[in-house]
CSV table of C-alpha atoms in Angstrom, one decimal:
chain,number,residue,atom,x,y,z
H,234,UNK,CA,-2.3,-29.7,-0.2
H,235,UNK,CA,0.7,-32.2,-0.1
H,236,UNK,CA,1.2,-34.6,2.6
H,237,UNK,CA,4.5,-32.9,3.3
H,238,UNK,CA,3.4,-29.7,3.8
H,239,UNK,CA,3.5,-28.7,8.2
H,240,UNK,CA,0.3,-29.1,9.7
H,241,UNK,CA,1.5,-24.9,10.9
H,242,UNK,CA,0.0,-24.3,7.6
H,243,UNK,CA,-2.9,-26.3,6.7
H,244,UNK,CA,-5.8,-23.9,8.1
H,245,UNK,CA,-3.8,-21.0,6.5
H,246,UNK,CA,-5.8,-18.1,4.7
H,247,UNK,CA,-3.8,-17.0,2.2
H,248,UNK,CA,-3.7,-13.4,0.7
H,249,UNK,CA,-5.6,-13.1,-2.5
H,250,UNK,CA,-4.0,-10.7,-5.1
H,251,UNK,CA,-5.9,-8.5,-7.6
H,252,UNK,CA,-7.2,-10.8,-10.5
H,253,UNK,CA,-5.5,-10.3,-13.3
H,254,UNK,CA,-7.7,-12.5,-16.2
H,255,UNK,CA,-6.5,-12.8,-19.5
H,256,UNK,CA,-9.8,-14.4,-21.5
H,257,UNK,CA,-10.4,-11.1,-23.0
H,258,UNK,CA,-9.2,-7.2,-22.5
H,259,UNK,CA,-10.8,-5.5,-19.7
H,260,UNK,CA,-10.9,-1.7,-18.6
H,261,UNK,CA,-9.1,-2.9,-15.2
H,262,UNK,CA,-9.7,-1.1,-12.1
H,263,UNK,CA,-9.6,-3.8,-9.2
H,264,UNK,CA,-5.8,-3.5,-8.6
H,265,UNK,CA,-4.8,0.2,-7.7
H,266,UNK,CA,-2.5,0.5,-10.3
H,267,UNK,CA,-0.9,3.6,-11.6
H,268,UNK,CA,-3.3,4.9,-15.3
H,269,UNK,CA,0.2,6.6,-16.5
H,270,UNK,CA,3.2,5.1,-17.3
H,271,UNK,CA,6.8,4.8,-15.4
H,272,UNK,CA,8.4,8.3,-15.2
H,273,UNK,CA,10.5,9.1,-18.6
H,274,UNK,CA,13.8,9.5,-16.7
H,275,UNK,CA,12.9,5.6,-15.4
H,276,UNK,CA,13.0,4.6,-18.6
H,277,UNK,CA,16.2,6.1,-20.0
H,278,UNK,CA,17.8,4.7,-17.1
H,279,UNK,CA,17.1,1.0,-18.0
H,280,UNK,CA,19.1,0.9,-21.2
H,281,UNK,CA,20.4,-1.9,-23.0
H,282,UNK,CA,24.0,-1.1,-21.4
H,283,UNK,CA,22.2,-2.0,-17.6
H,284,UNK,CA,20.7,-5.1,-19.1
H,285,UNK,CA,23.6,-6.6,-20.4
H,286,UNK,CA,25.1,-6.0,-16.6
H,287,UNK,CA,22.1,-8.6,-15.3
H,288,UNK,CA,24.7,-11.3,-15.4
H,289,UNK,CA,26.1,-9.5,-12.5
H,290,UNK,CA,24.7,-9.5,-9.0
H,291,UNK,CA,22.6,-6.3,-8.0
H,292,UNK,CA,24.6,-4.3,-5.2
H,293,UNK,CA,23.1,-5.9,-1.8
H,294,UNK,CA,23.1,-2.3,-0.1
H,295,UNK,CA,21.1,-0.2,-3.2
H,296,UNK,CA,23.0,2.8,-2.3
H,297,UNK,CA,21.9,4.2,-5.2
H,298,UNK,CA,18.1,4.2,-4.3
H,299,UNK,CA,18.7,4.6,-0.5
H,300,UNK,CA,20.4,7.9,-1.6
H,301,UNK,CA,18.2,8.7,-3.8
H,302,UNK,CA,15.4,8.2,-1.2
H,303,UNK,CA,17.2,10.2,1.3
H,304,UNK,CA,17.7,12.9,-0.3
H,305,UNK,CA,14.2,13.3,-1.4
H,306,UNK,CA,12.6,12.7,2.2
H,307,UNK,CA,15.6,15.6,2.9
H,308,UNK,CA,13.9,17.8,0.6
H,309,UNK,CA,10.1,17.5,1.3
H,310,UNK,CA,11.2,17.4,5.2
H,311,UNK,CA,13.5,20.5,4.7
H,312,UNK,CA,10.5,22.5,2.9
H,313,UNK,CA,8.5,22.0,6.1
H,314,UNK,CA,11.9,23.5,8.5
H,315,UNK,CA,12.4,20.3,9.8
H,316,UNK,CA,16.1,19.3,9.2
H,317,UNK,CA,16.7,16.7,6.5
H,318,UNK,CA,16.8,12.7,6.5
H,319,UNK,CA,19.8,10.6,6.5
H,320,UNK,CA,20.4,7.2,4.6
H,321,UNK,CA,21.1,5.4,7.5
H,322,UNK,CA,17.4,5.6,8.2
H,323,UNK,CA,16.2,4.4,4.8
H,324,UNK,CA,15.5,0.7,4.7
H,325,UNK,CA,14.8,-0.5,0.9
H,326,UNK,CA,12.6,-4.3,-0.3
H,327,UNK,CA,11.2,-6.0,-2.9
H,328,UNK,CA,8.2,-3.9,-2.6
H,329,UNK,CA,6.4,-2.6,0.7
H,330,UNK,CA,4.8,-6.2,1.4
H,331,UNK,CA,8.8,-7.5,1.7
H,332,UNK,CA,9.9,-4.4,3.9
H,333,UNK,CA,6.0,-5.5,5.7
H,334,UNK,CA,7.3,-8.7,6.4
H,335,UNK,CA,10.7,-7.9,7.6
H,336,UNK,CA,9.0,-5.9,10.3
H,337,UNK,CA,6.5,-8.7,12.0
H,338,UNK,CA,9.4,-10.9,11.6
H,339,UNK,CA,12.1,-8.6,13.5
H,340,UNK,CA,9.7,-7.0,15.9
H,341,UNK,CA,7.1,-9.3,17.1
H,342,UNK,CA,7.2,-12.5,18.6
H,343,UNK,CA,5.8,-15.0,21.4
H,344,UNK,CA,5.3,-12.2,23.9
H,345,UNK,CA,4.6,-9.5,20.9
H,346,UNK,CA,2.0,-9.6,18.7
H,347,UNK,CA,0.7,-6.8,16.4
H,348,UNK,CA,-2.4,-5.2,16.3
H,349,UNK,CA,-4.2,-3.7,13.6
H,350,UNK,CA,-7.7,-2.1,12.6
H,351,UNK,CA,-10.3,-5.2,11.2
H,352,UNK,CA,-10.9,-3.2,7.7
H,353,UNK,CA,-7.5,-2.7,6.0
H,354,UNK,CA,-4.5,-4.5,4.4
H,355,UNK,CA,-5.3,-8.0,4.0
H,356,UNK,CA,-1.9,-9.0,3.8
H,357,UNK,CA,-1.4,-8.2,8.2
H,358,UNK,CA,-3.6,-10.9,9.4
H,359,UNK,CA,-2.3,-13.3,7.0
H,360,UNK,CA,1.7,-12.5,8.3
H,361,UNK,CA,0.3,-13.0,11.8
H,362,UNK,CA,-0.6,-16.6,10.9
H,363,UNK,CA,2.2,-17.5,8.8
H,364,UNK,CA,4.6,-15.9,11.2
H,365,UNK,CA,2.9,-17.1,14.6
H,366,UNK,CA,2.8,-13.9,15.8
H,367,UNK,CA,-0.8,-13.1,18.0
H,368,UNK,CA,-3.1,-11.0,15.7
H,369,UNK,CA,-5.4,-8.3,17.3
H,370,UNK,CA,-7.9,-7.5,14.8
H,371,UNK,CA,-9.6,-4.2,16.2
H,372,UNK,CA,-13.2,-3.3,15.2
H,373,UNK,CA,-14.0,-0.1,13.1
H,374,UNK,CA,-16.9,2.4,13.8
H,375,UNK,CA,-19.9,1.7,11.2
H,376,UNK,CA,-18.9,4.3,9.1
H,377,UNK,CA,-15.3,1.9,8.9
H,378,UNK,CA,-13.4,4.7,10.1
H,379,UNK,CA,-10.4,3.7,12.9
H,380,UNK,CA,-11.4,3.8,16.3
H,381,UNK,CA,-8.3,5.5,17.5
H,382,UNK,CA,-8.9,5.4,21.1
H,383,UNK,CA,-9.5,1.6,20.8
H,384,UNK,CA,-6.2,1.4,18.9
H,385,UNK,CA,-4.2,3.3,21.4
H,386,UNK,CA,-5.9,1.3,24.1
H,387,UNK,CA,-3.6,-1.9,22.7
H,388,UNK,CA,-0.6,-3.7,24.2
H,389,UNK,CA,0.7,-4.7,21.1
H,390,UNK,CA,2.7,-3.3,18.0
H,391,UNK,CA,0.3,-1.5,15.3
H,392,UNK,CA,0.7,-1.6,12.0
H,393,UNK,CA,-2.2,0.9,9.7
H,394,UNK,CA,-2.7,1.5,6.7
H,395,UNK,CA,-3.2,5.3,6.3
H,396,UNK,CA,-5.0,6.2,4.2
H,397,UNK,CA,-6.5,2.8,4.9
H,398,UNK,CA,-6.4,0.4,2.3
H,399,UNK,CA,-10.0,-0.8,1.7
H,400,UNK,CA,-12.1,2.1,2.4
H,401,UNK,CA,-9.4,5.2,1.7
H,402,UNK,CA,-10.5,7.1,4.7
H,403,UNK,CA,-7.2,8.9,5.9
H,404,UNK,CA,-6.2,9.7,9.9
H,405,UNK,CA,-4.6,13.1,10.2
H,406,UNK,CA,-1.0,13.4,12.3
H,407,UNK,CA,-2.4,14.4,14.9
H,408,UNK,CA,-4.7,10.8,15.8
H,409,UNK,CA,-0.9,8.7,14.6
H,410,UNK,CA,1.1,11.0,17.2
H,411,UNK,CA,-1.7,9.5,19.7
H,412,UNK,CA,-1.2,6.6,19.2
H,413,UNK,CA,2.6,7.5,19.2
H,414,UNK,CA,2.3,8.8,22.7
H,415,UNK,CA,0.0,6.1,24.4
H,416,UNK,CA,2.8,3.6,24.4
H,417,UNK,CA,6.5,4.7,23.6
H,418,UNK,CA,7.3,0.9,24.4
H,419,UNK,CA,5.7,-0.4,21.2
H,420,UNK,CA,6.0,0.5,17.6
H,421,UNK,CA,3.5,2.3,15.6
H,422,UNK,CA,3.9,0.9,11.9
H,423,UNK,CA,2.0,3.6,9.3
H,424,UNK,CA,1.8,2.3,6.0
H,425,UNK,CA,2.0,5.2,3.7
H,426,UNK,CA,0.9,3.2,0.0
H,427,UNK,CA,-1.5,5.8,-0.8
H,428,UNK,CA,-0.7,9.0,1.0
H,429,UNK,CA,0.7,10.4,-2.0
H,430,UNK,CA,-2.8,11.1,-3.3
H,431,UNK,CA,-3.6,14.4,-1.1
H,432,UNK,CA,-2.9,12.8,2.4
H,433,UNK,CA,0.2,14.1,4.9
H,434,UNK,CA,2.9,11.3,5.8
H,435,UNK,CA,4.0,11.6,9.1
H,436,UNK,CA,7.6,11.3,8.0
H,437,UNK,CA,8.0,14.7,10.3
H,438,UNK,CA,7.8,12.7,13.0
H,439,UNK,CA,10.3,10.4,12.9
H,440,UNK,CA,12.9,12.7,14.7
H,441,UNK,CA,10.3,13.0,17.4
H,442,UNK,CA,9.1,9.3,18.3
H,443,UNK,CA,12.0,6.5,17.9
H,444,UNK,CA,9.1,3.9,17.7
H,445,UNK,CA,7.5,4.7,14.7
H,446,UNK,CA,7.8,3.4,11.2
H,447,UNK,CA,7.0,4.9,8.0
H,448,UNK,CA,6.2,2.4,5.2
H,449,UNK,CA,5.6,3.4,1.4
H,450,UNK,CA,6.1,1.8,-2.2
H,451,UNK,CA,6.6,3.1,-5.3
H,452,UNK,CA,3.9,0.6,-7.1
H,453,UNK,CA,1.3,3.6,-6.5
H,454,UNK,CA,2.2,7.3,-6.9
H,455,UNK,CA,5.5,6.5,-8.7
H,456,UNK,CA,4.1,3.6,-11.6
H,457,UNK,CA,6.5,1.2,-10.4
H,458,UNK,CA,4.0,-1.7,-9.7
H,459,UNK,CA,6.0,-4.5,-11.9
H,460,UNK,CA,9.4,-3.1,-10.5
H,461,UNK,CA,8.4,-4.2,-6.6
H,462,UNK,CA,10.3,-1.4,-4.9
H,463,UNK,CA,9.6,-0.5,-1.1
H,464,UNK,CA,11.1,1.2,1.6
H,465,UNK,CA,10.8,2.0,5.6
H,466,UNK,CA,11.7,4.6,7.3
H,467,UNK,CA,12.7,4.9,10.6
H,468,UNK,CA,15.8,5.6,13.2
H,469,UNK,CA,19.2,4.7,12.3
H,470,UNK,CA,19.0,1.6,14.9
H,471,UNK,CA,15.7,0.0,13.7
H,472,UNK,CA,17.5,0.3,9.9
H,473,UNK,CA,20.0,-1.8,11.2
H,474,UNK,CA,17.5,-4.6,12.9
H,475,UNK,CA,15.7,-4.4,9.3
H,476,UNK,CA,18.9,-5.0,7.3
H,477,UNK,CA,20.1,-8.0,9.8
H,478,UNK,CA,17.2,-9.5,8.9
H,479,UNK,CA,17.7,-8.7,5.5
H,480,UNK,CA,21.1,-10.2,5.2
H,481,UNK,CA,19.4,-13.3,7.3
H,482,UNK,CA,17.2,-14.1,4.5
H,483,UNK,CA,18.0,-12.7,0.6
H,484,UNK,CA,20.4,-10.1,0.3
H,485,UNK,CA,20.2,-9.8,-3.1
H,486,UNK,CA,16.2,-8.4,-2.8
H,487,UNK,CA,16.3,-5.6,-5.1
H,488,UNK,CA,17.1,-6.7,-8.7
H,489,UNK,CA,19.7,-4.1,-10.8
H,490,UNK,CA,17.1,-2.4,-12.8
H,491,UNK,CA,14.9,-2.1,-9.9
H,492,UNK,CA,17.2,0.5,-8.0
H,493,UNK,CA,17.9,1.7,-10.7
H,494,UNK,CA,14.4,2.3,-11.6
H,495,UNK,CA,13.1,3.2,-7.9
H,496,UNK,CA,16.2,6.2,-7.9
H,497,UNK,CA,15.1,7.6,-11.2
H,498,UNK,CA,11.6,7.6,-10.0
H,499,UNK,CA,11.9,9.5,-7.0
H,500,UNK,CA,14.2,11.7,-8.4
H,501,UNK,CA,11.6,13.0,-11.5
H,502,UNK,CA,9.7,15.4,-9.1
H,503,UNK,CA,7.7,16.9,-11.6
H,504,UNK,CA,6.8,13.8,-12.8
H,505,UNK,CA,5.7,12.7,-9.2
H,506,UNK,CA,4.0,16.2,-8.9
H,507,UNK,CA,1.6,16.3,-12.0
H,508,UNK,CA,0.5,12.2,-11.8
H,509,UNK,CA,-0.3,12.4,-8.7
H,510,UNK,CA,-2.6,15.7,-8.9
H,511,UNK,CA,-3.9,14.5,-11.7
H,512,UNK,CA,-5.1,11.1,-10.1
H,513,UNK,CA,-6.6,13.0,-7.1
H,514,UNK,CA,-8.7,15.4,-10.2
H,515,UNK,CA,-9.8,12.2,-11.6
H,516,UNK,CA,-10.8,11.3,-7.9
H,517,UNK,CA,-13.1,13.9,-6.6
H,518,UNK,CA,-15.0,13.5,-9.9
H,519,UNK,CA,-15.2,9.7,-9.9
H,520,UNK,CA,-16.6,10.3,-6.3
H,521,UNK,CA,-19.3,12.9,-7.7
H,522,UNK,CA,-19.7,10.8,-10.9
H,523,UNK,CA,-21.3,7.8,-8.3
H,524,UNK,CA,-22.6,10.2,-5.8
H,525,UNK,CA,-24.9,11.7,-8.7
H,526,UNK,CA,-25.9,7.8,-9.6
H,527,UNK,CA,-26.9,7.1,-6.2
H,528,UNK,CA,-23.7,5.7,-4.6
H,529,UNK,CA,-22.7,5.9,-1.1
H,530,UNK,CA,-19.2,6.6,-1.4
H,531,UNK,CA,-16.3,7.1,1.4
H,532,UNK,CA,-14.1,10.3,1.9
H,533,UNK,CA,-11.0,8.3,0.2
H,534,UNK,CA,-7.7,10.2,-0.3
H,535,UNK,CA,-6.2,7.2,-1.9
H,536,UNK,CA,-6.2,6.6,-5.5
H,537,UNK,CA,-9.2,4.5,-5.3
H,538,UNK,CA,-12.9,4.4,-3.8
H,539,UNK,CA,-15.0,2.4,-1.7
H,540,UNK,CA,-18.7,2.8,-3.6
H,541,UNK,CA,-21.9,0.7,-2.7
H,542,UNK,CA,-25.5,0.8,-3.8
H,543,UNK,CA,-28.2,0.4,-1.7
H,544,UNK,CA,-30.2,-2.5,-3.7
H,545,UNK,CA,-27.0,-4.1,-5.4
H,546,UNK,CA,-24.6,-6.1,-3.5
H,547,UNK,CA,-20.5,-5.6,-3.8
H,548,UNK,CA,-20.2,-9.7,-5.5
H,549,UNK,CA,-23.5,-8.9,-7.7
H,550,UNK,CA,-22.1,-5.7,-9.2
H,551,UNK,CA,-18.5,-7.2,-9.4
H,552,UNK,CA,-19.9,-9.8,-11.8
H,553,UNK,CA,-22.7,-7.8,-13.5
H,554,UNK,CA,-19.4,-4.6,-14.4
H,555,UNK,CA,-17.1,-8.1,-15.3
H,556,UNK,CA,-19.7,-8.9,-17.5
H,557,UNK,CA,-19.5,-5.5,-19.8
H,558,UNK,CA,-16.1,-5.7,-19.6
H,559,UNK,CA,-14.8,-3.3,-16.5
H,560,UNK,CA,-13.4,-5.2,-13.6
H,561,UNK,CA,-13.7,-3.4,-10.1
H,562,UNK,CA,-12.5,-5.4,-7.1
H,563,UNK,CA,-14.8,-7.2,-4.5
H,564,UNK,CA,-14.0,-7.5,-1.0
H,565,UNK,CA,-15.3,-10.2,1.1
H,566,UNK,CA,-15.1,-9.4,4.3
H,567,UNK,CA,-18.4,-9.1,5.8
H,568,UNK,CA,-18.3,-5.0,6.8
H,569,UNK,CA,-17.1,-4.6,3.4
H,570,UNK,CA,-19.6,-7.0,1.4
H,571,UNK,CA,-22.0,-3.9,0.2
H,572,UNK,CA,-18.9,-2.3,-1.5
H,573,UNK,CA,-17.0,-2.3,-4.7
H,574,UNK,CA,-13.7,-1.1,-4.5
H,575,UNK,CA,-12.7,0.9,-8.1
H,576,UNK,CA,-9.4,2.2,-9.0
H,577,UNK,CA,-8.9,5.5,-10.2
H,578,UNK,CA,-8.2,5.6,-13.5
H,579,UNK,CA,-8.1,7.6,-16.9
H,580,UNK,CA,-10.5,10.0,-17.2
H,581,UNK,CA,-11.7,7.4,-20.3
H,582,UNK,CA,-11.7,4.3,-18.3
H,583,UNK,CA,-14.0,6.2,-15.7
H,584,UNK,CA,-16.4,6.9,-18.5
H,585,UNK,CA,-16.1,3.2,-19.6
H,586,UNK,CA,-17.2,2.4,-16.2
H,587,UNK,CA,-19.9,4.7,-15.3
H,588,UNK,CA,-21.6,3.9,-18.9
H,589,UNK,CA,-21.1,0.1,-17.7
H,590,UNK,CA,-22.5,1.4,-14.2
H,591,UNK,CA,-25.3,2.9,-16.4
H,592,UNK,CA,-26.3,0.1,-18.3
H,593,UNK,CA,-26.2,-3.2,-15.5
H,594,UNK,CA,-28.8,-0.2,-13.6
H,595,UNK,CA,-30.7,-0.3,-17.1
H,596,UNK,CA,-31.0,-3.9,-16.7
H,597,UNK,CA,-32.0,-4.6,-13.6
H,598,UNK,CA,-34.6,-1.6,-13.7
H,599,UNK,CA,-32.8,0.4,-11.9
């Protein structure tokens, strides 16, 4: 580090991204990316007459997307008898870890900190710290499920990951609306990244409980990974706090193509409908694929798995499927050491990966 940079910052743990190496071409599933490509209507709306409007400023507000979220959230909420969702209660980033952000910045402070299960988004300890906001890091059963009565137990904000983001394992409404209820004087933060994958968003409640936050991105269930769209939900008043701190900091967040993008990708419903059914498919028989092999793997209803062996470390077999080509992600937090985590992919790049599964196991006698 640089003798200029503030002593804040010199024990600072960064968060480490998916690896993305370019020595050679890998069947890559460390990153929870999207196998299928951007929605069709996405890309007829990026045309060559948008691009040549780059060397204009990007509308500060995204109408376009917030409308377009709105009225989606109106339709799936209206389905359910509930009545529909207005814009003022759509809050729109530069991807879910912006709109992330925004929140510890606007709602926690010296006598607020945020709490959060120990297995989960590695990104909310590492605000905490570059925020200096007070990090409650609460432990997870040994199966790494949430201890929900722990969690409600809390005097800070809470921000989860549901379904969590290391291990899968998804918390029906009915454990969130607990946590809802134990304390109406703090905010519940649920970060929705991978409930499109067979999981129920609480989004329902958000006319019931003015303290809750609904988080999601588009960079899973809607292929928009290099686009960096993300968006809150919430009441009309906690919209507003989010934009002031918006317009505090970059108004200009969202690029031009990117709302235009995000709208055309929420608005392809079939589109949505079919990927996302077909990454759950792909799933359930990843899961049996590694069951069969001798994996212990967890209930996931994300678009990835947790897998471990029983005589193979997480690091060991991370290097060992790097080495035939097939990059899975390892996770090296101590609880989660044993595990690989593997994206879901095409039902191709699975094979890829259980034939490299099948061969390192042929090598080490297995």
């Amino acid at each position: 580090m640089s003798r200029f940079l503030d002593e804040r910052f010199a024990a600072l743990d960064p968060y480490v991204p998916g690896e993305q190496p370019q020595d050679r071409s890998y069947v890559k599933l460390n990153t929870n990316e999207s196998p299928f490509p951007p929605s069709p209507a996405v890309i007829a709306a990026l045309g060559k007459e948008e691009a040549e409007k780059l060397n204009l400023y990007s509308d500060p507000t995204a109408d376009v997307l917030v409308e377009a979220i709105a009225e989606h959230f109106t339709r799936v909420l209206q389905a359910r008898g509930a009545k529909g969702m207005d814009k003022e209660q759509v809050f729109v980033g530069n991807g879910s870890d912006e709109v992330l952000s925004f929140i510890f910045q606007a709602f926690c402070g010296k006598d607020k900190g945020m709490a959060f299960p120990e297995v989960g988004y590695g990104f909310y300890p590492v605000f905490c710290e570059v925020l200096g906001i007070a990090a409650n890091p609460v432990p997870v059963r040994d199966d790494l499920s949430v201890d929900v009565d722990a969690l409600a137990n809390v005097s800070e904000n809470i921000v989860i990951a549901n379904p969590n983001a290391q291990t899968g394992i998804y918390l029906p409404v009915s454990d969130i609306k607990k946590l809802l209820c134990a304390n109406k004087n703090r905010l519940v933060v649920v970060d929705e990244a991978y409930c499109d994958f067979g999981a129920e968003s609480v989004v329902g409640l958000l006319d019931e409980f003015d303290n809750l936050i609904v988080v999601q991105t588009m960079s899973k269930s809607r292929q928009l990974a290099g686009g960096r769209v993300g968006f809150a939900l919430a009441s009309p008043e906690i919209v507003r706090d989010l934009n002031m701190m918006k317009y505090s900091f970059n108004p200009y967040n969202l690029n031009r193509l990117s709302i235009l993008a995000g709208a055309a990708a929420i608005g392809d419903e079939e589109y949505f409908a079919s990927t996302t059914a077909a990454v759950a498919k792909e799933r359930e028989r990843l899961k049996g694929e590694l069951t069969e092999l001798g994996f212990s793997v967890t209930p996931s209803l994300a678009n990835f798995v947790l897998a471990g062996y029983p005589s193979i470390g997480g690091k060991e077999l991370y290097l060992a499927l790097k080495k035939e080509g097939v990059l899975v992600r390892f996770l090296s937090d101590a609880k989660l050491a044993p595990y690989v985590r593997i994206t879901v992919g095409s039902a191709e790049q699975t094979a890829a990966l259980i034939a490299a599964i099948k061969k390192v196991f042929k090598e080490k006698g297995i």
